[in-house]
Coordinates of C-alpha atoms and ligand atoms in Angstrom, one line a residue:
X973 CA 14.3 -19.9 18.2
X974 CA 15.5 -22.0 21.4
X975 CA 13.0 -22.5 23.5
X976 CA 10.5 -20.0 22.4
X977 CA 7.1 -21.9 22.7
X978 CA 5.5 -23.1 19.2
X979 CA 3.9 -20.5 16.4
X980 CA 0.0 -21.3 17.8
X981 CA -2.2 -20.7 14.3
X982 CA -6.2 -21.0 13.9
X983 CA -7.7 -23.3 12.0
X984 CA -11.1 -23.9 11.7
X985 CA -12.1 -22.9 14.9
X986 CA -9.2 -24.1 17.2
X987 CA -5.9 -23.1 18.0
X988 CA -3.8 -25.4 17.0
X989 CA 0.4 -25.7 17.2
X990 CA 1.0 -25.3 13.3
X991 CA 2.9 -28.0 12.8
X992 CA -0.2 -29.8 13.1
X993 CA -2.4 -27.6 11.2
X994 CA -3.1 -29.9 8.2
X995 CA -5.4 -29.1 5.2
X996 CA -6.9 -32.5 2.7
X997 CA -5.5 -31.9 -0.8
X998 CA -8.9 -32.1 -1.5
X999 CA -9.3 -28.6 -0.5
X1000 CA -10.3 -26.0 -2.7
X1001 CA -8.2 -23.3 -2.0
X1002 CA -4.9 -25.9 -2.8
X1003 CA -6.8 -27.1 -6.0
X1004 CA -8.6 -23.6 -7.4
X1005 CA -7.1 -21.2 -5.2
X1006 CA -11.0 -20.8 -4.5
X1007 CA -10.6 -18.7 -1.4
X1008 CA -10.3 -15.2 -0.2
X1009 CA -8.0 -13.3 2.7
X1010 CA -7.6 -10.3 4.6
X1011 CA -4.3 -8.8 6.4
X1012 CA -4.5 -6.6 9.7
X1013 CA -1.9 -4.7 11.1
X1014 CA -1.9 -4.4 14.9
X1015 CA 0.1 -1.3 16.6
X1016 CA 0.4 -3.0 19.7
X1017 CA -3.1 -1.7 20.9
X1018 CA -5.3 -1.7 17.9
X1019 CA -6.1 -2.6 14.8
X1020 CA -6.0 -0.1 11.9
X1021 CA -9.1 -0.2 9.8
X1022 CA -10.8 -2.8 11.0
X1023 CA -14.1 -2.3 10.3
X1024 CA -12.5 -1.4 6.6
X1025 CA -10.9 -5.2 6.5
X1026 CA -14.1 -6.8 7.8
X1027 CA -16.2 -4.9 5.3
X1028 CA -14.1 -5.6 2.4
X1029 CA -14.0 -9.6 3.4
X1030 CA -17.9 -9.4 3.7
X1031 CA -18.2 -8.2 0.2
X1032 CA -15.0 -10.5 -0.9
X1033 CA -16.9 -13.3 0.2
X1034 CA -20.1 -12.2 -0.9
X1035 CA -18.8 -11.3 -4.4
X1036 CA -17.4 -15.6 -4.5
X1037 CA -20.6 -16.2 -3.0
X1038 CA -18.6 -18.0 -0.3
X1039 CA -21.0 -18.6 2.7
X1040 CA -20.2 -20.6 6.0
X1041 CA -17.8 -17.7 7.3
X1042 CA -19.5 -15.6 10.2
X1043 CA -17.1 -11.9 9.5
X1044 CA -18.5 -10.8 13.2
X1045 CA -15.9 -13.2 14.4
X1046 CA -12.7 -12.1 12.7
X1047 CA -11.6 -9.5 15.3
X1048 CA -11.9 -11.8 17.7
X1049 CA -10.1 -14.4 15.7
X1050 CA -7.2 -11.7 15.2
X1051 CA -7.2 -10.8 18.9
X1052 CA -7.1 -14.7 20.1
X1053 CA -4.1 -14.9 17.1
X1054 CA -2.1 -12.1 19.0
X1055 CA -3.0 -13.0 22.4
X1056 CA -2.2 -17.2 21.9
X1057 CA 1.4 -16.2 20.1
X1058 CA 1.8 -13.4 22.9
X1059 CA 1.8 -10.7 20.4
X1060 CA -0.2 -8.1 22.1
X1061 CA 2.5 -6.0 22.6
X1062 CA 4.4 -6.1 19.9
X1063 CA 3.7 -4.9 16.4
X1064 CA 2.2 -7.6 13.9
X1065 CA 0.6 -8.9 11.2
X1066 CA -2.6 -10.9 11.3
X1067 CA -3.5 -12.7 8.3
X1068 CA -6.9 -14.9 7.8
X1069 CA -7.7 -17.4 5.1
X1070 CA -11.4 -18.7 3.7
X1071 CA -11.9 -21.5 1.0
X1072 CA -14.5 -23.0 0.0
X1073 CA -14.2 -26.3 1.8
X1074 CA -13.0 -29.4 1.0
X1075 CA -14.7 -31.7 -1.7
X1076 CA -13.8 -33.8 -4.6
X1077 CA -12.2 -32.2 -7.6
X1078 CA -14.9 -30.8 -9.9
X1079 CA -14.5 -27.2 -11.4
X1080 CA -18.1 -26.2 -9.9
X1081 CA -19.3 -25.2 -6.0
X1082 CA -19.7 -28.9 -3.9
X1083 CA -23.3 -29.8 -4.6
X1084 CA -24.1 -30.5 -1.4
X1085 CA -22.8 -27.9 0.9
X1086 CA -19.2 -28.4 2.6
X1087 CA -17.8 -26.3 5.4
X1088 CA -15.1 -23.4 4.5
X1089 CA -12.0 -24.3 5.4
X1090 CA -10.5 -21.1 7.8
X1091 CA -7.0 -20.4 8.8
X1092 CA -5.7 -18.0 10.6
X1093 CA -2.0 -16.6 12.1
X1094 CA 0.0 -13.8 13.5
X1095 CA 3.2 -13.0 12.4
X1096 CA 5.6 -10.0 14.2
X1097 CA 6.0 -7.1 12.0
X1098 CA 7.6 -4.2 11.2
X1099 CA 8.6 -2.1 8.0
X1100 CA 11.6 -1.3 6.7
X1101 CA 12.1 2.1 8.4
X1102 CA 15.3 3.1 6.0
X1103 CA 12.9 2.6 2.9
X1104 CA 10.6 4.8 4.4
X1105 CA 13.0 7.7 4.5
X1106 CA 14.5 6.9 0.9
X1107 CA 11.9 6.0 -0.9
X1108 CA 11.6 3.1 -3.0
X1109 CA 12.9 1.9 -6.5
X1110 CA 10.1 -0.3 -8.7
X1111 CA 9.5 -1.8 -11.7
X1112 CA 6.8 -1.8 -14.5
X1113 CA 5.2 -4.5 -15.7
X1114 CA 2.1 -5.0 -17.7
X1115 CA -0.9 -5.8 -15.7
X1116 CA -1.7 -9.7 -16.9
X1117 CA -3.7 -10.5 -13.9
X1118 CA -7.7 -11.3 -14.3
X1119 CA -10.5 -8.9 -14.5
X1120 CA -11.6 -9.2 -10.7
X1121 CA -8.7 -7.3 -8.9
X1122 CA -11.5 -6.2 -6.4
X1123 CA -12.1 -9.4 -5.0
X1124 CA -9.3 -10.1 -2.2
X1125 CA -8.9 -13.6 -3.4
X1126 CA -5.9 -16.0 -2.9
X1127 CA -5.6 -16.2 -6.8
X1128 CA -2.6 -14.2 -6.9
X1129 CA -0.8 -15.8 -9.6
X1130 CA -0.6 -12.3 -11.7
X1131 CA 0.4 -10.9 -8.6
X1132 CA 3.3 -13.2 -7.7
X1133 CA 5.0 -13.9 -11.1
X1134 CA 4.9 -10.2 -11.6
X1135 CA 6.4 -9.3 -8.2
X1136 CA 9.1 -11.6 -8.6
X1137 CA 10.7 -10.4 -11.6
X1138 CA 10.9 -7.0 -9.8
X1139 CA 12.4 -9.0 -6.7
X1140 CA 15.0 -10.4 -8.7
X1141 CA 15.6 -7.1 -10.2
X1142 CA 16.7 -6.0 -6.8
X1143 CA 13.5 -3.6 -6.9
X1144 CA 10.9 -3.1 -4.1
X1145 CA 7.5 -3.6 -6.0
X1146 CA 6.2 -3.2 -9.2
X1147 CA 3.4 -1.2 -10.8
X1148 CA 0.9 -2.4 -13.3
X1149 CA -0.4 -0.7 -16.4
X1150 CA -3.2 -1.7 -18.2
X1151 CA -5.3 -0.8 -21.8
X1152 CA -2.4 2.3 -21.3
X1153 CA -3.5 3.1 -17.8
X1154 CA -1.1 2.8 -14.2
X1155 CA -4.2 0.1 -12.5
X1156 CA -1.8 -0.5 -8.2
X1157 CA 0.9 -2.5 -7.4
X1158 CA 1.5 -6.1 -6.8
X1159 CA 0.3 -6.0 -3.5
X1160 CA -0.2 -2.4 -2.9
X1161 CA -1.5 0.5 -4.1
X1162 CA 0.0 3.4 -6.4
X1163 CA -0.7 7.5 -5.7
X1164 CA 0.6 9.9 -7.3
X1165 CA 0.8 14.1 -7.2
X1166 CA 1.3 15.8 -10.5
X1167 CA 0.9 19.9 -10.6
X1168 CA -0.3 19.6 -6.9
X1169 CA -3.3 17.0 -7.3
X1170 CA -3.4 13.6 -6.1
X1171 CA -4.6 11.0 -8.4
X1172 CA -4.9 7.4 -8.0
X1173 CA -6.9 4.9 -10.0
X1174 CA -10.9 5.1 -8.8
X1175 CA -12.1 1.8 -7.4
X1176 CA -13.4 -0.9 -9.7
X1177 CA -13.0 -4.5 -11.0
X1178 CA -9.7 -3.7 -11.7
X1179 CA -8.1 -2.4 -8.0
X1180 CA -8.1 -4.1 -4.7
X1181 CA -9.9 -1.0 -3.4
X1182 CA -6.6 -0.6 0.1
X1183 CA -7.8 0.2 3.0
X1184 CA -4.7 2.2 3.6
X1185 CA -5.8 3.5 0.1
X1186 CA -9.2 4.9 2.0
X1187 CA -7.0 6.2 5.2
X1188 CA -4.8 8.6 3.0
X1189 CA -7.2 9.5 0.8
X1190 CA -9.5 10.6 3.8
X1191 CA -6.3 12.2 5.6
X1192 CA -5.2 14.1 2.0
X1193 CA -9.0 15.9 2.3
X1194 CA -8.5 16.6 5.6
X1195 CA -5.5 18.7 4.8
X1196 CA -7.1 20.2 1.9
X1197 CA -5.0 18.4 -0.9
X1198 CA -7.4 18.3 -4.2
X1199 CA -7.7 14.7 -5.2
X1200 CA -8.7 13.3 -8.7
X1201 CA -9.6 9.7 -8.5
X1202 CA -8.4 9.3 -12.3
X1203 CA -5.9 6.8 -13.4
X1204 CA -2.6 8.1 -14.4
X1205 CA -2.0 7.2 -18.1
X1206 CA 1.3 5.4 -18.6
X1207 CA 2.3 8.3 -21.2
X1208 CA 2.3 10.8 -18.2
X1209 CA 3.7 8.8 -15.6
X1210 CA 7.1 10.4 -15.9
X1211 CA 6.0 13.9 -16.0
X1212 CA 4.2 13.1 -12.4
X1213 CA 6.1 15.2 -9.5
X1214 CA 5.5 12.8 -6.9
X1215 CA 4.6 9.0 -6.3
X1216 CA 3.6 6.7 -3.2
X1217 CA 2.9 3.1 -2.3
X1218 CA 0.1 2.5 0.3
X1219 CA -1.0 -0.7 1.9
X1220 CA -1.3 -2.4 5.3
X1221 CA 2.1 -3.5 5.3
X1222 CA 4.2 -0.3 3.5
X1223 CA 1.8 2.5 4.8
X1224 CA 2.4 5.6 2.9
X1225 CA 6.0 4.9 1.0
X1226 CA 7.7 7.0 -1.3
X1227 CA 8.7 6.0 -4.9
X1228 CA 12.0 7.7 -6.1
X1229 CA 12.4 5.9 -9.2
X1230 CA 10.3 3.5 -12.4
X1231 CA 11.8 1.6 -14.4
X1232 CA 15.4 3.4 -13.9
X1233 CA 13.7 6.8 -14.5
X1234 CA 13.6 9.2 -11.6
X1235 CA 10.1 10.7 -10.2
X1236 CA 10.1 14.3 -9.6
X1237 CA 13.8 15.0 -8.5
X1238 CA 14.3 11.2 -7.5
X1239 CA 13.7 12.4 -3.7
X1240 CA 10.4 11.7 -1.9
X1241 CA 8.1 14.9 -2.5
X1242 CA 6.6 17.1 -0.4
X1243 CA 2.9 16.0 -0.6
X1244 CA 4.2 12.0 0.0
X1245 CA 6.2 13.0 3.0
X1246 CA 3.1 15.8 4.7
X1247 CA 1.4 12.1 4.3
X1248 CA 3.6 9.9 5.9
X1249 CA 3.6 12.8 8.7
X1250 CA -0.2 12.4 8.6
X1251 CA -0.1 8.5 8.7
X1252 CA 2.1 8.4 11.3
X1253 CA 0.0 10.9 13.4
X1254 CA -3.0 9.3 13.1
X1255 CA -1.1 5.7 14.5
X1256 CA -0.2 7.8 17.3
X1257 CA -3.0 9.5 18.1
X1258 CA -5.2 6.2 17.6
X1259 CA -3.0 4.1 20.0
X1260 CA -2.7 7.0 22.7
X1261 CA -7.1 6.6 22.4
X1262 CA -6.9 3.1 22.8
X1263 CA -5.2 3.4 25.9
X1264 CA -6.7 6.5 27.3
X1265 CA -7.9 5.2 30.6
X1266 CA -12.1 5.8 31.0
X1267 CA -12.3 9.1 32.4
X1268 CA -14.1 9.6 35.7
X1269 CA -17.9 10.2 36.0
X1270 CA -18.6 13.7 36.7
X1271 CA -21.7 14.1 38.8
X1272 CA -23.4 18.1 38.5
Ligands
PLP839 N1 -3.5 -3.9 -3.9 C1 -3.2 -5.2 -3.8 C2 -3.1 -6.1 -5.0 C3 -2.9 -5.8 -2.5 O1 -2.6 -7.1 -2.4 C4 -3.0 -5.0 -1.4 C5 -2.7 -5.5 -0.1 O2 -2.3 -6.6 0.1 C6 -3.3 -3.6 -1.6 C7 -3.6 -3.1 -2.8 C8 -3.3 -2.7 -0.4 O3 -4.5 -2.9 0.4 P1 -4.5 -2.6 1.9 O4 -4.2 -1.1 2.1 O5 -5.9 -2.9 2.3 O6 -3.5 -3.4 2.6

């Protein structure tokens, strides 16, 4: 670290050096995890899918019928993040926090009404560029989390005991299956190609609907790739050709292998990969736009 100046994080409303960022106990994200997030990836020029993250948090919100939040102000949040931490150049993660306020402990919404508590930070990222060319080993777990997967809430308990059983199994993520169906990932989502058709699960309560999920779904029609939003039943997962992660953090990443069973020929497949060309083509070609200097006014 040395003398690298202090991690700068937001909370509510301020910038503030985060070893002084306190939160009351009474707050209801530590006491219910009564809250909701988002996670932006910067490219170091732009946001990817940001109206998609500030759309999904309106509706997150909305859907906990969390008010107090204004979601005009979260690129501007994430922009002060990167700027403060002096991140603008680099690659990085933002992430943004809403509970519902702090207020004695009582299982319903404070009676009379109680600010949300907001945090905010920026973290330097990068993924895992060897995984990307490999492809990923995961597990398989039985989806035990609640029936609002939709909601991007900071319940994740599901989420986290699940994914660490794959951790300590030395395994990259794991995939859920539920009622006999493959539902996403721990904090991702799962696609998969089987006789040349992409299918993923269709949104709905039980999905965080990715916004990566969105991106290559829009960039599969674009190259003419037939899509089936269907979920893939368990009984058929091994007889799929060809499987992928997507989410703001992994992008488009290939899975080689489930539950010590190989997918396809155990190599990334040929739809995953003219994907991950795609992705990464449209990250170029967005940040080459976003620094496209304003061309000159022609006068006729
Ligand atoms: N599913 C879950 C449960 C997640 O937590 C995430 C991201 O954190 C995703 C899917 C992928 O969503 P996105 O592409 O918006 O990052």
């Amino acid at each position: 670290m040395g003398n690298r100046q202090a991690e700068l994080v937001w909370l509510n409303g301020r910038m503030v050096p985060k070893q002084e960022a306190f939160i009351t106990p009474d707050d209801r994200g530590f006491l219910f995890a009564d809250g909701v997030y988002e996670v932006v990836r910067w490219y170091g020029n732009f946001f990817l899918g940001m109206d998609g993250h500030q759309k999904r948090l309106r509706r997150s919100l909305a859907e906990m019928r969390l008010d107090g939040f204004d979601v005009e102000e979260f690129p501007s949040v994430c922009q002060q993040l990167l700027e403060v931490n002096q991140l603008q150049s680099e690659e990085a993660l933002v992430y943004l926090e809403i509970t519902r306020g702090a207020s004695p402990r009582t299982h319903h919404f404070p009676v009379q009404p109680v600010p949300p508590t907001v945090y905010g930070f920026a973290r330097r990222f990068q993924p895992d560029k060897h995984a990307g060319v490999a492809g990923v080993v995961i597990a398989l777990l039985p989806d035990i989390r609640w029936m609002r997967c939709d909601i991007k809430s900071v319940s994740l308990l599901g989420n986290v005991l699940s994914y660490q059983q794959a951790k300590e199994r030395g395994l990259f993520e794991c995939i859920f299956h539920r009622d006999g169906l493959i539902t996403e990932a721990s904090h991702s989502n799962i696609l998969f190609v089987r006789n040349g058709v992409l299918f993923t699960h269709p949104e709905s309560p039980l999905i965080l609907s990715g916004i990566t999920r969105g991106i290559v779904l829009q960039l599969a029609a674009d190259l003419g790739i037939s899509i089936s939003l269907e979920p893939v039943p368990l009984a058929d997962l091994y007889t799929c050709d060809e499987a992928f992660l997507s989410g703001t953090s992994v992008e488009v990443l290939p899975v080689v292998e489930i539950e010590g069973r190989k997918i396809g020929d155990g190599t990334p497949g040929k739809i995953t990969r003219q994907l991950q060309e795609a992705f990464k083509q449209l990250i170029i070609q967005r940040g080459i736009e976003f620094v496209r200097p304003i061309p000159p006014v022609i006068n006729f």
